Short mmCIF file of C-alpha atoms in Angstrom, two decimals:
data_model
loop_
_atom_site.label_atom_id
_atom_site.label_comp_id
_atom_site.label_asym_id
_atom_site.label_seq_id
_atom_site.Cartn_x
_atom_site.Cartn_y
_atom_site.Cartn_z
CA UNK A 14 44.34 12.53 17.01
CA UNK A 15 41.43 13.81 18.95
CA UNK A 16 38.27 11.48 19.01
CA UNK A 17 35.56 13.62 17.87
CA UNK A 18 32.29 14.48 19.84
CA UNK A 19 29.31 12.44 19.04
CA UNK A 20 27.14 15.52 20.46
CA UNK A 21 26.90 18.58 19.42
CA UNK A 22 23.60 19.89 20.83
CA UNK A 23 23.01 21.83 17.62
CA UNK A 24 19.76 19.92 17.48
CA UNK A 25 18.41 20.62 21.10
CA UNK A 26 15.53 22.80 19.42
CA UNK A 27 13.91 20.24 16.72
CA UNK A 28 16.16 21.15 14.19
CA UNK A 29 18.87 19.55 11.84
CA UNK A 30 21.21 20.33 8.71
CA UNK A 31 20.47 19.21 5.39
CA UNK A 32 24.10 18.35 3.38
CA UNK A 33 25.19 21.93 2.90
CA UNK A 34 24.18 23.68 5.92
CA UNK A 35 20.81 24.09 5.81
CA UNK A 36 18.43 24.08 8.39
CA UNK A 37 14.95 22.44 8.58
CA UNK A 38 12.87 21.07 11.21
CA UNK A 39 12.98 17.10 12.39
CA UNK A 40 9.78 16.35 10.99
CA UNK A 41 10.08 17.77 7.48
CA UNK A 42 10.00 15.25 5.11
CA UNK A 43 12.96 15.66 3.40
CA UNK A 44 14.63 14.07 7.02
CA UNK A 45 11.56 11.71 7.54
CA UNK A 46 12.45 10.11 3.88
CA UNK A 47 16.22 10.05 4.53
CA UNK A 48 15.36 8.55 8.09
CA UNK A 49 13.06 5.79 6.68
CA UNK A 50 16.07 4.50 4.09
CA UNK A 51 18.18 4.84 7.69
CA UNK A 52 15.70 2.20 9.29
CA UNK A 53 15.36 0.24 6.19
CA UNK A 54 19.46 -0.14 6.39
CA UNK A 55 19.04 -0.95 9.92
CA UNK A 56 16.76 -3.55 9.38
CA UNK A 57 18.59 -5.10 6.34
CA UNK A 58 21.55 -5.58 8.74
CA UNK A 59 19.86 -7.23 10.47
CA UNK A 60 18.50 -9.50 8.04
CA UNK A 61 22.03 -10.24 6.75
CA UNK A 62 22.60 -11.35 10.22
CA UNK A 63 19.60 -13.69 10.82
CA UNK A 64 20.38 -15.59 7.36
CA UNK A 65 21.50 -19.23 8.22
CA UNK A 66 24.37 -20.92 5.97
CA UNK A 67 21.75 -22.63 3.33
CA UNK A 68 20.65 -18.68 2.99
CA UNK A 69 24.31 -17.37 2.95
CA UNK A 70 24.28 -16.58 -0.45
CA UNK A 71 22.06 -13.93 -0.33
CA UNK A 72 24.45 -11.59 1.84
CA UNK A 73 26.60 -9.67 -0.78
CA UNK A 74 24.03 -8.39 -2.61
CA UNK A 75 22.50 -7.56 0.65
CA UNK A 76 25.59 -5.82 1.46
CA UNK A 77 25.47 -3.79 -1.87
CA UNK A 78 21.84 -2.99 -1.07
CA UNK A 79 23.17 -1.29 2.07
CA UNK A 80 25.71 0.66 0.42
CA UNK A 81 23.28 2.46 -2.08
CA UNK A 82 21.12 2.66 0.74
CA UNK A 83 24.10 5.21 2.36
CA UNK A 84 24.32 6.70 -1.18
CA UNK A 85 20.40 7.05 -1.45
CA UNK A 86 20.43 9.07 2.12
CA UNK A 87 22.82 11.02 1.29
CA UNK A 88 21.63 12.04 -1.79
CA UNK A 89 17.92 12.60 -0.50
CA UNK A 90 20.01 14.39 2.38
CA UNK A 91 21.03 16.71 0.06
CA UNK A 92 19.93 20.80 -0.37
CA UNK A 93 19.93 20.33 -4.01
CA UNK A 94 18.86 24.33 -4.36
CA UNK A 95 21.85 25.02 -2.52
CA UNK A 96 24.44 22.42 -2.78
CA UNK A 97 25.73 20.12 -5.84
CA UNK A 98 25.25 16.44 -5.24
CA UNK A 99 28.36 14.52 -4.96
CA UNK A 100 28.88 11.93 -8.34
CA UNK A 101 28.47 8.93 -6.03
CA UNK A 102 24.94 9.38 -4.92
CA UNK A 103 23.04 8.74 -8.12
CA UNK A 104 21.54 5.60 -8.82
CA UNK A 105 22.79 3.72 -12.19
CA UNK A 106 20.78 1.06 -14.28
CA UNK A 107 23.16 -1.67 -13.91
CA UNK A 108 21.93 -1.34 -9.94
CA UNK A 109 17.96 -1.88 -10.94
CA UNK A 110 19.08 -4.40 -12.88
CA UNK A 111 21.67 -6.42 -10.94
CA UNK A 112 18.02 -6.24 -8.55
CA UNK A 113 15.76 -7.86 -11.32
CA UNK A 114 18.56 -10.37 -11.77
CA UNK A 115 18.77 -11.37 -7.98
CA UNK A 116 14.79 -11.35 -8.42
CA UNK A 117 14.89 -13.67 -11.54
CA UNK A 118 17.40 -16.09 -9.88
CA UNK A 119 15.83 -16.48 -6.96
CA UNK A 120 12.04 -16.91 -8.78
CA UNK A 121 13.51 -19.31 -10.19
CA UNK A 122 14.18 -21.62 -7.89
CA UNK A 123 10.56 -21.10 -6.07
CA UNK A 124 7.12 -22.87 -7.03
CA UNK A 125 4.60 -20.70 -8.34
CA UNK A 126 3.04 -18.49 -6.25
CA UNK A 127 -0.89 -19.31 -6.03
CA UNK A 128 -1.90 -17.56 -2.99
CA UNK A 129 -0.65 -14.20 -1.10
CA UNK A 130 1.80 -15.04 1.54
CA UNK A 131 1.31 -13.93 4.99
CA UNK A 132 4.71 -13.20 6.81
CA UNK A 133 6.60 -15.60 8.91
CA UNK A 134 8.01 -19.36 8.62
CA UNK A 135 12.07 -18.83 8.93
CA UNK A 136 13.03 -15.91 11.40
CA UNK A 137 14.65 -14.39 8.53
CA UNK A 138 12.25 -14.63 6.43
CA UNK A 139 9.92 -12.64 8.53
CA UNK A 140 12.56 -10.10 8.85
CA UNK A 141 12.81 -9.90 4.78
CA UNK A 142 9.17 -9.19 5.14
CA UNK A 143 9.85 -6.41 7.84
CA UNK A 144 12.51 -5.35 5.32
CA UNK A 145 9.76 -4.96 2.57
CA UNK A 146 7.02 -2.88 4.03
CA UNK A 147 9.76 -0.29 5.65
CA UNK A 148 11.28 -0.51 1.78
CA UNK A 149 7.54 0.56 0.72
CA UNK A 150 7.22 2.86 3.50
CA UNK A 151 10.24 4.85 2.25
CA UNK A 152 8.78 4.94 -1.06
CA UNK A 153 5.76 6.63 -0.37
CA UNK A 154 7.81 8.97 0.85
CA UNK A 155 10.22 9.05 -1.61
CA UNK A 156 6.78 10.26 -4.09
CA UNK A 157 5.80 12.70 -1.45
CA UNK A 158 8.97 14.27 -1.64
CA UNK A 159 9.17 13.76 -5.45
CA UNK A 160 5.87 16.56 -5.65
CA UNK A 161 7.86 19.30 -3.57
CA UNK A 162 11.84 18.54 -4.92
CA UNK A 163 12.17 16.72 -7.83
CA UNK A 164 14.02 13.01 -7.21
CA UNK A 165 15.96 11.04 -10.13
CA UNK A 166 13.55 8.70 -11.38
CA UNK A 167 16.06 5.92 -11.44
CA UNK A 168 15.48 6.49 -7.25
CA UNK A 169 12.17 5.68 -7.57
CA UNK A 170 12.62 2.26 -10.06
CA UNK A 171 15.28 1.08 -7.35
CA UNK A 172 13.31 1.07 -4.58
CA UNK A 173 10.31 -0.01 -6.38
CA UNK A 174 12.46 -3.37 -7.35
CA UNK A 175 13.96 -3.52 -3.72
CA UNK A 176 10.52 -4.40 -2.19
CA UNK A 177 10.00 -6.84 -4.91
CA UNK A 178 13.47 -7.98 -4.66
CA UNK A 179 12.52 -8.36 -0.69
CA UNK A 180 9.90 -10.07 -1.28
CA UNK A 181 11.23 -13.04 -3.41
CA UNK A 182 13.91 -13.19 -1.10
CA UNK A 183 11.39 -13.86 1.66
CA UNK A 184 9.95 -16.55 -0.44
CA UNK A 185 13.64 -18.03 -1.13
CA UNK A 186 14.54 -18.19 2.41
CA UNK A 187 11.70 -20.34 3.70
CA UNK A 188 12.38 -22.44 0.38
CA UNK A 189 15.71 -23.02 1.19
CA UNK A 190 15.22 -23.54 4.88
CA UNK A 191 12.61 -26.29 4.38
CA UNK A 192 9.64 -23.56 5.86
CA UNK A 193 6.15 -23.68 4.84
CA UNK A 194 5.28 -20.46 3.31
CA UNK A 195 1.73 -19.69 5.50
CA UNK A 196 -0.83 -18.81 3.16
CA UNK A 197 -3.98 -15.82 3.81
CA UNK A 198 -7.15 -17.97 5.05
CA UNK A 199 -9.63 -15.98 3.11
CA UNK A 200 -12.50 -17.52 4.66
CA UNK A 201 -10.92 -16.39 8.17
CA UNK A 202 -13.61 -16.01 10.76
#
């Protein structure tokens, strides 16, 4: 079998192919949504592979995370006035709520939170952190695109709880690593 071509120049002008063939510029939104869930998978795999052994846990429902993420892109890559989406790429309650769960456990374990939380203490940690504001990033544009092509609202509850999700998590790591979470100075000079 013939090892396919990684290049195909087809987008040497600033173009690109939505799932079912058509063709929009780089810098419409429907590819600068699908691109920020890209870099928000990116960066969760690299989370996964910061997280020491007390933080181990945490990886399969990481991994999950990054397989709706491929669903969610492909979906959002989708021509949906043109092409039928495929039954995989919808999100389903039981995945909002197996992320309020994985928010509840790890709350759980956590002091109260008194202060915001600047981000930093265990290298992944930070990252979770990283992992949060590209989460909210693609959100924003996930509403953008909402206005122009309607998205399934249970789209926009998943990635709502991801950030929060990311955020306990972030919390959780530096609690189980022995870090200091590093409180905002509000009197900062």
């Amino acid at each position: 079998m013939k090892k396919s071509t990684l290049y195909t120049g087809t987008g040497d002008q600033g173009t690109t192919s939505l799932v079912g063939g058509k063709r929009v510029p780089k810098q419409d939104l429907r590819i600068e949504t699908y691109g920020t869930i890209d870099e928000l998978n990116a960066h969760l795999g690299l989370l996964s592979a910061l997280l020491s052994p007390k933080a181990a846990s945490a990886a399969p429902l990481l991994l999950d995370i990054q397989h709706r993420l491929f669903s969610i892109g492909s979906y959002l890559a989708t021509d949906t006035e043109g092409t039928a989406l495929q039954a995989t790429t919808p999100v389903h309650p039981e995945e909002v709520k197996r992320l309020e769960e994985g928010i509840d456990r790890l709350d759980a374990a956590l002091p109260p939170l008194c202060n915001f939380v600047l981000p930093g203490g265990a290298t992944a940690s930070a990252q979770a952190h990283v992992c949060r504001t590209v989460c909210r990033r693609a959100e924003r544009h996930i509403c953008k695109l909402h206005t122009h092509h309607p998205v399934d609202p249970l789209l926009l509850q998943y990635i709502n709880r991801l950030s929060d999700y990311l955020f306990v998590l972030s919390r959780w790591v530096n609690f189980v690593e022995g870090r200091d979470e590093i409180y905002w100075d509000k009197g900062c000079k």
